[in-house]
mmCIF file of C-alpha atoms in Angstrom:
data_model
loop_
_atom_site.group_PDB
_atom_site.id
_atom_site.type_symbol
_atom_site.label_atom_id
_atom_site.label_comp_id
_atom_site.label_asym_id
_atom_site.label_seq_id
_atom_site.Cartn_x
_atom_site.Cartn_y
_atom_site.Cartn_z
ATOM 1 C CA MET S 1 -5.839 22.563 1.791
ATOM 2 C CA LEU S 2 -7.258 21.128 -1.407
ATOM 3 C CA LEU S 3 -5.149 18.719 -3.374
ATOM 4 C CA THR S 4 -5.079 18.831 -7.141
ATOM 5 C CA PRO S 5 -5.532 15.568 -9.060
ATOM 6 C CA LYS S 6 -1.800 15.577 -9.821
ATOM 7 C CA ARG S 7 -0.950 15.810 -6.108
ATOM 8 C CA TRP S 8 -3.459 13.053 -5.247
ATOM 9 C CA LYS S 9 -1.790 10.786 -7.800
ATOM 10 C CA HIS S 10 1.614 11.552 -6.286
ATOM 11 C CA PHE S 11 0.288 10.923 -2.769
ATOM 12 C CA THR S 12 -1.261 7.609 -3.835
ATOM 13 C CA ALA S 13 2.008 6.402 -5.373
ATOM 14 C CA MET S 14 3.933 7.513 -2.297
ATOM 15 C CA ALA S 15 1.528 5.677 0.044
ATOM 16 C CA LEU S 16 1.712 2.466 -2.011
ATOM 17 C CA ILE S 17 5.500 2.536 -2.098
ATOM 18 C CA GLY S 18 5.846 3.394 1.588
ATOM 19 C CA ASP S 19 3.423 0.738 2.801
ATOM 20 C CA GLY S 20 5.046 -1.787 0.470
ATOM 21 C CA VAL S 21 8.470 -1.061 1.948
ATOM 22 C CA MET S 22 7.070 -1.465 5.466
ATOM 23 C CA ALA S 23 5.524 -4.814 4.489
ATOM 24 C CA VAL S 24 8.819 -6.063 3.047
ATOM 25 C CA VAL S 25 10.939 -4.874 5.982
ATOM 26 C CA CYS S 26 8.592 -5.722 8.860
ATOM 27 C CA PRO S 27 5.701 -7.853 7.571
ATOM 28 C CA ARG S 28 4.066 -8.755 10.905
ATOM 29 C CA HIS S 29 3.992 -5.173 12.171
ATOM 30 C CA ASP S 30 2.664 -3.948 8.840
ATOM 31 C CA ALA S 31 -0.206 -6.454 8.923
ATOM 32 C CA MET S 32 -0.952 -5.537 12.557
ATOM 33 C CA ALA S 33 -1.129 -1.851 11.614
ATOM 34 C CA TRP S 34 -4.042 -2.608 9.256
ATOM 35 C CA GLU S 35 -5.992 -5.044 11.442
ATOM 36 C CA ARG S 36 -8.853 -2.690 12.355
ATOM 37 C CA GLY S 37 -12.027 -2.898 10.338
ATOM 38 C CA PRO S 38 -14.744 -5.395 9.413
ATOM 39 C CA LYS S 39 -14.377 -8.992 10.568
ATOM 40 C CA PRO S 40 -13.363 -10.401 7.125
ATOM 41 C CA TRP S 41 -10.646 -7.742 6.892
ATOM 42 C CA ARG S 42 -9.359 -8.558 10.408
ATOM 43 C CA ARG S 43 -9.232 -12.265 9.517
ATOM 44 C CA LEU S 44 -7.188 -11.424 6.414
ATOM 45 C CA MET S 45 -4.764 -9.298 8.426
ATOM 46 C CA HIS S 46 -4.319 -12.104 10.988
ATOM 47 C CA ARG S 47 -3.532 -14.511 8.148
ATOM 48 C CA LEU S 48 -0.962 -12.072 6.797
ATOM 49 C CA GLN S 49 0.600 -11.784 10.268
ATOM 50 C CA ASP S 50 0.983 -15.561 10.280
ATOM 51 C CA ASN S 51 2.403 -15.651 6.743
ATOM 52 C CA PRO S 52 5.198 -13.056 6.507
ATOM 53 C CA ASN S 53 6.435 -14.260 3.105
ATOM 54 C CA LEU S 54 3.013 -13.628 1.569
ATOM 55 C CA THR S 55 2.959 -10.208 3.241
ATOM 56 C CA ARG S 56 6.401 -9.465 1.769
ATOM 57 C CA ALA S 57 5.223 -10.544 -1.698
ATOM 58 C CA ILE S 58 2.196 -8.262 -1.443
ATOM 59 C CA GLY S 59 4.515 -5.461 -0.267
ATOM 60 C CA ALA S 60 6.802 -5.992 -3.258
ATOM 61 C CA ALA S 61 3.773 -5.826 -5.553
ATOM 62 C CA GLN S 62 2.732 -2.563 -3.870
ATOM 63 C CA ILE S 63 6.193 -1.091 -4.471
ATOM 64 C CA ILE S 64 6.133 -2.105 -8.127
ATOM 65 C CA GLY S 65 2.583 -0.809 -8.498
ATOM 66 C CA GLY S 66 3.440 2.490 -6.819
ATOM 67 C CA VAL S 67 6.492 3.050 -9.000
ATOM 68 C CA TRP S 68 4.488 2.165 -12.113
ATOM 69 C CA TRP S 69 1.700 4.512 -10.966
ATOM 70 C CA ALA S 70 4.175 7.379 -10.465
ATOM 71 C CA LEU S 71 5.920 6.842 -13.806
ATOM 72 C CA TYR S 72 2.657 6.403 -15.727
ATOM 73 C CA HIS S 73 1.056 9.525 -14.323
ATOM 74 C CA GLU S 74 4.230 11.545 -14.705
ATOM 75 C CA ARG S 75 4.130 10.862 -18.446
ATOM 76 C CA GLU S 76 0.369 11.464 -18.521
ATOM 77 C CA ASP S 77 0.679 14.860 -16.779
ATOM 78 C CA ASP S 78 3.415 16.208 -19.069
#
């Protein structure tokens, strides 16, 4: 199934908001979920596991960014 640009924008906003909520609610598990990848990325994820307040702040920024993304593109697509 091919996604139209409008659906990709919606999916992107939804993913940002959802991951942001997970980071706010359960910061250590959220960081652990993303710990696979190159060594610098794994080091970052381990630091976020050890610093749940920073992870929550990043999650809150993701939520705000996702909501902004959705509202901005909704107006753009009309």
